[in-house]
Coordinates of C-alpha atoms and ligand atoms in Angstrom, one line a residue:
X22 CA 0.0 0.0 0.0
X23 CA 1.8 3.1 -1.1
X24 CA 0.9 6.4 1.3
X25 CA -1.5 8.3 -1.5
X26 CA -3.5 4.8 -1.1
X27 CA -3.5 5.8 2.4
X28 CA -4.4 9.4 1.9
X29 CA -6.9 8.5 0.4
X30 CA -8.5 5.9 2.5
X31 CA -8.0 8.5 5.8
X32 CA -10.1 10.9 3.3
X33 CA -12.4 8.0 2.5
X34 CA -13.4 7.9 6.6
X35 CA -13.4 11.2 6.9
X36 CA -16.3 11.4 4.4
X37 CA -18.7 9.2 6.4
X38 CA -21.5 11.2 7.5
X39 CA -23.0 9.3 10.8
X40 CA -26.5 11.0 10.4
X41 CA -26.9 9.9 6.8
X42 CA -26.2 6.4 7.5
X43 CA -29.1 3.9 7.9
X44 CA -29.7 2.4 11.4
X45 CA -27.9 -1.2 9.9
X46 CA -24.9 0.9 8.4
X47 CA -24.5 3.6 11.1
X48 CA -24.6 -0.2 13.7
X49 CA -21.9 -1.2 11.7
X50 CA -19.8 2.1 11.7
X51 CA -20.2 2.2 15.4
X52 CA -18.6 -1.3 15.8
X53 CA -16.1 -0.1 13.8
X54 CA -15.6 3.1 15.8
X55 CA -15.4 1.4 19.1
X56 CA -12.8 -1.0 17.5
X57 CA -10.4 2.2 16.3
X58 CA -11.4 3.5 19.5
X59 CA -13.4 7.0 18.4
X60 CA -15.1 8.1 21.8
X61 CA -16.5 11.1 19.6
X62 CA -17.6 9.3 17.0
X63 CA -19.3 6.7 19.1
X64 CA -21.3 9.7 22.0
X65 CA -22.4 11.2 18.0
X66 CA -23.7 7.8 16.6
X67 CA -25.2 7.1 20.2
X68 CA -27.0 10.1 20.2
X69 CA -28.0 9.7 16.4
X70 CA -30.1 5.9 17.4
X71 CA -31.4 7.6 20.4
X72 CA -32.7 10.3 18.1
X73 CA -34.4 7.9 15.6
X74 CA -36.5 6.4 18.6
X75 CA -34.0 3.3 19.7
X76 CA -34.4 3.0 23.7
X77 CA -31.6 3.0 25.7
X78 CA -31.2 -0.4 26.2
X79 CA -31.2 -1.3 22.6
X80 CA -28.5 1.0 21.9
X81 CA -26.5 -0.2 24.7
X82 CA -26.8 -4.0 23.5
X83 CA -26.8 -3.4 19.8
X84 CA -24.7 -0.9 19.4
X85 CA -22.5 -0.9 22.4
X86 CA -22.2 -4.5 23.9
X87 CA -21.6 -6.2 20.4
X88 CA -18.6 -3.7 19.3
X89 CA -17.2 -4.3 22.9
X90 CA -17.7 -8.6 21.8
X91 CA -15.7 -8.0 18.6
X92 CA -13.0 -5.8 20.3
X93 CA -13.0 -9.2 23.3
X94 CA -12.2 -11.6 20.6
X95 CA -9.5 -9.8 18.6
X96 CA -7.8 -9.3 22.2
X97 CA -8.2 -12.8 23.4
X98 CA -6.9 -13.8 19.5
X99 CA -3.7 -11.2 19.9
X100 CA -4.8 -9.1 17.1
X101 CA -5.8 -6.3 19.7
X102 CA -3.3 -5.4 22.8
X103 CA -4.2 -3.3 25.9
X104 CA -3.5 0.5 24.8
X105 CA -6.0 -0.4 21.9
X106 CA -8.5 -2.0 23.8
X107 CA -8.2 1.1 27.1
X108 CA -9.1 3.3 23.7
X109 CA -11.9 1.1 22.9
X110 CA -13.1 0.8 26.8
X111 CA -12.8 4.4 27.1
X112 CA -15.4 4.8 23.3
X113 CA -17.5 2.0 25.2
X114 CA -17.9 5.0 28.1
X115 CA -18.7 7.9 26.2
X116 CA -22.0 6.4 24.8
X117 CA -22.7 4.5 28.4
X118 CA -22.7 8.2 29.9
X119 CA -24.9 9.5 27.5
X120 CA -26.9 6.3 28.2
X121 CA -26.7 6.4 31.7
X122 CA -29.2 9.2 32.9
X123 CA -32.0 7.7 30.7
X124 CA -31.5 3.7 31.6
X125 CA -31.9 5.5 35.2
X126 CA -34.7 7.8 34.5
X127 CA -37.1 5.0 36.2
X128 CA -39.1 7.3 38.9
X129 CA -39.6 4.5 40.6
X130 CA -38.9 5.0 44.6
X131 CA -35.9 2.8 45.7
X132 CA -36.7 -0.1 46.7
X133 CA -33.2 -1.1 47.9
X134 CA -29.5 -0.1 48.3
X135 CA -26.8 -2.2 46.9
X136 CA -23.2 -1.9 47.1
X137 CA -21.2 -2.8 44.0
X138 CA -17.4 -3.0 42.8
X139 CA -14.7 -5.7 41.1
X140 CA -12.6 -7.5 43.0
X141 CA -9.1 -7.2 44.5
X142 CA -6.6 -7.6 41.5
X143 CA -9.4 -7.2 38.9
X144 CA -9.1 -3.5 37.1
X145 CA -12.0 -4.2 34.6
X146 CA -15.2 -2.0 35.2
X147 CA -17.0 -1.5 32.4
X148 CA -19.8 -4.6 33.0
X149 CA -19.7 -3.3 36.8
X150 CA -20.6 -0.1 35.6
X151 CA -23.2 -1.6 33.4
X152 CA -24.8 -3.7 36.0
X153 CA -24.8 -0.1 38.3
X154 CA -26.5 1.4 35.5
X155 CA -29.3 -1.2 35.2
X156 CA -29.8 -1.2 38.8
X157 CA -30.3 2.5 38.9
X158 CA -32.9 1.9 36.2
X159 CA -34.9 -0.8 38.1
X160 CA -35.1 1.6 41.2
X161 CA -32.0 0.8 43.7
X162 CA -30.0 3.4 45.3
X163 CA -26.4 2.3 44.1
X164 CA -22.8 2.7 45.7
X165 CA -20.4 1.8 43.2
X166 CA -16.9 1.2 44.6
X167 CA -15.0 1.1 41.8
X168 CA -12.2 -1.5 41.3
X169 CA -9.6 -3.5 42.7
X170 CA -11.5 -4.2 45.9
X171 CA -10.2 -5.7 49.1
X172 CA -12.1 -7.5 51.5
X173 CA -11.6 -4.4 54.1
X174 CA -13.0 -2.3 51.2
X175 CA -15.7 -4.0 50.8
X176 CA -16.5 -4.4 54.7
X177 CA -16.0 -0.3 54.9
X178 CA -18.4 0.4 52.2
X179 CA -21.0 -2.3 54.0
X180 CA -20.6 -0.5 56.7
X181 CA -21.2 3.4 55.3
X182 CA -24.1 2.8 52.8
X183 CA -26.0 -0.2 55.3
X184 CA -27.1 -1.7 51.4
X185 CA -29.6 -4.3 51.3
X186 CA -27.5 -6.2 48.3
X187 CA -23.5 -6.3 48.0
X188 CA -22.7 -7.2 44.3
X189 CA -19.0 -7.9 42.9
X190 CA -17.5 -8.5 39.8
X191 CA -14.5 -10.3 38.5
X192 CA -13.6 -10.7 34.8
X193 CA -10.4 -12.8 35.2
X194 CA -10.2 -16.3 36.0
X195 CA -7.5 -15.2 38.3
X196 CA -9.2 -12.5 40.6
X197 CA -13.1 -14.5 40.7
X198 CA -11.9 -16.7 43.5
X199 CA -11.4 -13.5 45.5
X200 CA -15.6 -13.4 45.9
X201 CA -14.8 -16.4 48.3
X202 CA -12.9 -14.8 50.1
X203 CA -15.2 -11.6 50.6
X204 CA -18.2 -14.2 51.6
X205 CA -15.8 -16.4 54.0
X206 CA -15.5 -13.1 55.8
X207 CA -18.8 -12.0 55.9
X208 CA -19.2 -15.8 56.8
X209 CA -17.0 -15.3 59.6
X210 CA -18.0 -12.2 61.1
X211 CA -21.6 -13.4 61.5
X212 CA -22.7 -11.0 58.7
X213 CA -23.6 -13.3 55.9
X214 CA -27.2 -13.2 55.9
X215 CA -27.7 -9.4 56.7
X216 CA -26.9 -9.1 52.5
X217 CA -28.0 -11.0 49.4
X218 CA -24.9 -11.5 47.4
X219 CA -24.7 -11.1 44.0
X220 CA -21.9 -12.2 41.5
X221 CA -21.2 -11.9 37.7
X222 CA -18.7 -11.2 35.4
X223 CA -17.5 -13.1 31.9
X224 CA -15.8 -16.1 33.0
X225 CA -18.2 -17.0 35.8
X226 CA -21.3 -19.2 36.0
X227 CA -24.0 -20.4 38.0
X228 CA -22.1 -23.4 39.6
X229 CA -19.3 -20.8 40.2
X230 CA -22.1 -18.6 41.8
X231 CA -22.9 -21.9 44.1
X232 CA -19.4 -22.8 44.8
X233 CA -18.6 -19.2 46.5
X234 CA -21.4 -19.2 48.4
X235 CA -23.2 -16.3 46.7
X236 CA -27.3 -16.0 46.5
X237 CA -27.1 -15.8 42.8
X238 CA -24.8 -15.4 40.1
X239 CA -25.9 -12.6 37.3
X240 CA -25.2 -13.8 34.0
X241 CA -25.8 -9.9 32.5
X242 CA -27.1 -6.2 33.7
X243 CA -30.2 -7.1 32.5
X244 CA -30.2 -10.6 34.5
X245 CA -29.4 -8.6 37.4
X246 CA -31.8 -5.5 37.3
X247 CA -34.1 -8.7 37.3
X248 CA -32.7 -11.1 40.0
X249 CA -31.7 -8.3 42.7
X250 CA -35.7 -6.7 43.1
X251 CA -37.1 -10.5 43.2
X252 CA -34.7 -11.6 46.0
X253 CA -35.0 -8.4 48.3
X254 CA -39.3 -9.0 47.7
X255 CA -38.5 -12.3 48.4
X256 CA -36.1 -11.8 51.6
X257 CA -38.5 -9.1 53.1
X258 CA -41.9 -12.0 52.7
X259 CA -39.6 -14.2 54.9
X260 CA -38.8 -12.1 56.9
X261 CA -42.8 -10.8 57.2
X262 CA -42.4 -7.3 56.1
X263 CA -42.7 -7.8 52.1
Ligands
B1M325 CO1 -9.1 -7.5 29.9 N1 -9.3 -9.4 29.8 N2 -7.3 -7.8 30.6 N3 -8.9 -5.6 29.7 N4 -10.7 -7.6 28.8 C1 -10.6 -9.9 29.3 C2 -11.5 -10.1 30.5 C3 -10.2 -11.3 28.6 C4 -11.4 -12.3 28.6 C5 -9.7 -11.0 27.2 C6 -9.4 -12.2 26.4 O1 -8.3 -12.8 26.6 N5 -10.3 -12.6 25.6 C7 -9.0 -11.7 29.5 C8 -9.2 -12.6 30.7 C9 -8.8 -14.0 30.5 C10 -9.0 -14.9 31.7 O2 -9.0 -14.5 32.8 N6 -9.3 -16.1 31.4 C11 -8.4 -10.4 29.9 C12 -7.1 -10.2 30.3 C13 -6.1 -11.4 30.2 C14 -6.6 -8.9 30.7 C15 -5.2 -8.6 31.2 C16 -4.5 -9.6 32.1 C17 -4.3 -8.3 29.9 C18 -2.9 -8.0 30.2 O3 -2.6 -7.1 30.9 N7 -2.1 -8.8 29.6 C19 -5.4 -7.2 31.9 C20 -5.8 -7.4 33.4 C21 -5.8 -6.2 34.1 C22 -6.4 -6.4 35.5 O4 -7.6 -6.4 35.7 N8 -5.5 -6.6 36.5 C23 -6.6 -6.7 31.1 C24 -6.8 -5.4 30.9 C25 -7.9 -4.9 30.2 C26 -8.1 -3.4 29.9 C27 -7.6 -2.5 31.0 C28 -7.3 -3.1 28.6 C29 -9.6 -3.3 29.5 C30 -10.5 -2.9 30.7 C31 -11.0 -1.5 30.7 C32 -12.0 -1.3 31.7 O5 -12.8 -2.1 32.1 N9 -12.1 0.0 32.1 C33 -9.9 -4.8 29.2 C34 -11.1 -5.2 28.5 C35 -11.9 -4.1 28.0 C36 -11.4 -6.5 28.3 C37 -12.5 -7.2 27.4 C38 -12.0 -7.0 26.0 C39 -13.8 -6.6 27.5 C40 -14.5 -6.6 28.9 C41 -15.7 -5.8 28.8 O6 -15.7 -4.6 29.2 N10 -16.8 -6.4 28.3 C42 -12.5 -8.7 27.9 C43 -12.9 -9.7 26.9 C44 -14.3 -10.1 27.0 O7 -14.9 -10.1 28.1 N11 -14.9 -10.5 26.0 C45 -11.2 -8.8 28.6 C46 -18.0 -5.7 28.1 C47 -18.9 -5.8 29.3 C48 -20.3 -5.2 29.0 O8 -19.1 -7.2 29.6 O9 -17.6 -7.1 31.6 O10 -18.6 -9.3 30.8 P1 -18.7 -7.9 31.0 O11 -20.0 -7.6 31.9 C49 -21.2 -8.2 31.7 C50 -21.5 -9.5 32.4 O12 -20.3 -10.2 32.6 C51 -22.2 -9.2 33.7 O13 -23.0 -8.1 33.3 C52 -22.2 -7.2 32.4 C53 -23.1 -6.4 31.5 O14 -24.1 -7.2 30.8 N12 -21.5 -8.7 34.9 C54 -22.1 -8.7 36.1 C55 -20.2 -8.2 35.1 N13 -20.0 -7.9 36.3 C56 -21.1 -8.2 37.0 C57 -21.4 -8.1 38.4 C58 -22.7 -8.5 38.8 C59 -23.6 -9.0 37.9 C60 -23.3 -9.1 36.5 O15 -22.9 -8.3 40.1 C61 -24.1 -8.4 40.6

């Protein structure tokens, strides 16, 4: 490829017109985007969809989610390394925070508190953040601790925010067994069944969920939003105050 071929492709790109694509094309250019790792590109086409009557969640799966798939399996395959993929996670959060005011625009009361953040060793937040979203959305009053969590972070923010859920998230096979350890404490300090625990995160499952002791495992946000309202309803019938 000689550099006027490459001119010419950058003018190519610089040609596309977001607004005048159709919804399938403009999809596409947004995977793309997110791949290259436009955070401009992907707030305009995330406000262009929300503009032609997509809902929020739509976008965010669609749109969103499915580029963030492509960009996993070119990083897992070694096509992709980290500084490409931090560009892509930080496109990914320029359409979530357009996103995130109107996934939480529920008016719904809170009907609980939950305390939410990856574990120790784990730097990965953008599912967290998701999940924290969704919560928002179905009515919950969320703390979001961020990431790289230790057990005595977890225990501080139990203590502060007195949540009704405490939710944690691991996206490496190395930092999930860390939930254990979390619940073995709460375990130990008589404080297990003041919470419902909730897990999730990629390389988890539900026999994962099981094995650590947790009430459920989450497969997605949109799993959780779901799970976390039926268990505190379900927690406050047995305890006679649902
Ligand atoms: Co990382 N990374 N990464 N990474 N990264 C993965 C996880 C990996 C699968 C990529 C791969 O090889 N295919 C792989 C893990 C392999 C393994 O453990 N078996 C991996 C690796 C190896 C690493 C490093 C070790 C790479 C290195 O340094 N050599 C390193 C680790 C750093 C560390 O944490 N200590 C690393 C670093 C990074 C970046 C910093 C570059 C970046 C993170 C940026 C950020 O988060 N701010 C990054 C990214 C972006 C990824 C991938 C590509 C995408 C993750 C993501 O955001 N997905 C990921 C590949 C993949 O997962 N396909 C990968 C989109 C998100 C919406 O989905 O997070 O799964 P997810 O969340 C979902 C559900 O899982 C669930 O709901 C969410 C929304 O629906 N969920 C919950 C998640 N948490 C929940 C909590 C709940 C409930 C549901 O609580 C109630």
């Amino acid at each position: 490829m000689n550099d006027e071929t490459i001119v010419n492709e950058d003018a190519e790109d610089d040609d596309i017109i977001l607004a005048e694509l159709p919804d399938d094309e403009l999809v596409e250019q947004m995977h793309d985007d997110l791949y290259d790792g436009m955070k401009e590109e992907i707030e305009e086409g995330t406000n262009i969809l929300l503009a032609r009557d997509w809902s929020a969640e739509k976008v965010l799966n669609v749109a969103l989610v499915e580029g963030m798939r492509i960009v996993g399996i070119d990083f897992r395959d070694g096509i992709l390394f980290v500084p490409e993929v931090l560009l892509a996670a930080n496109a990914m959060k320029g359409g979530m925070a357009i996103l995130r005011p109107l996934l939480a625009e529920s008016g719904v009361k809170p009907i609980g508190k939950m305390v939410i953040g990856t574990v120790k060793g784990d730097i990965h937040d953008i599912g967290k953040n998701l999940v924290g979203m969704m919560l928002e959305g179905a009515g919950f009053e969320v703390f979001d601790i961020g990431i790289n969590n230790s057990v005595e972070d977890f225990f501080a923010a139990l203590k502060e925010h007195e949540p009704d859920i405490l939710g944690m998230s691991a996206l490496l096979t190395t930092t999930m067994p860390y939930m254990k350890v979390v619940i073995d404490e709460l375990i130990a300090q008589g404080m297990r069944d003041d919470y419902i625990v909730l897990v999730g995160g990629a390389p988890l499952n539900e026999e994962f969920g099981k094995a650590v002791g947790a009430d459920a495992y989450c497969r997605d946000a949109a799993q959780a939003a779901e799970v976390a309202p039926r268990m505190i309803k379900e927690k406050r019938e047995a305890a006679g105050n649902g």
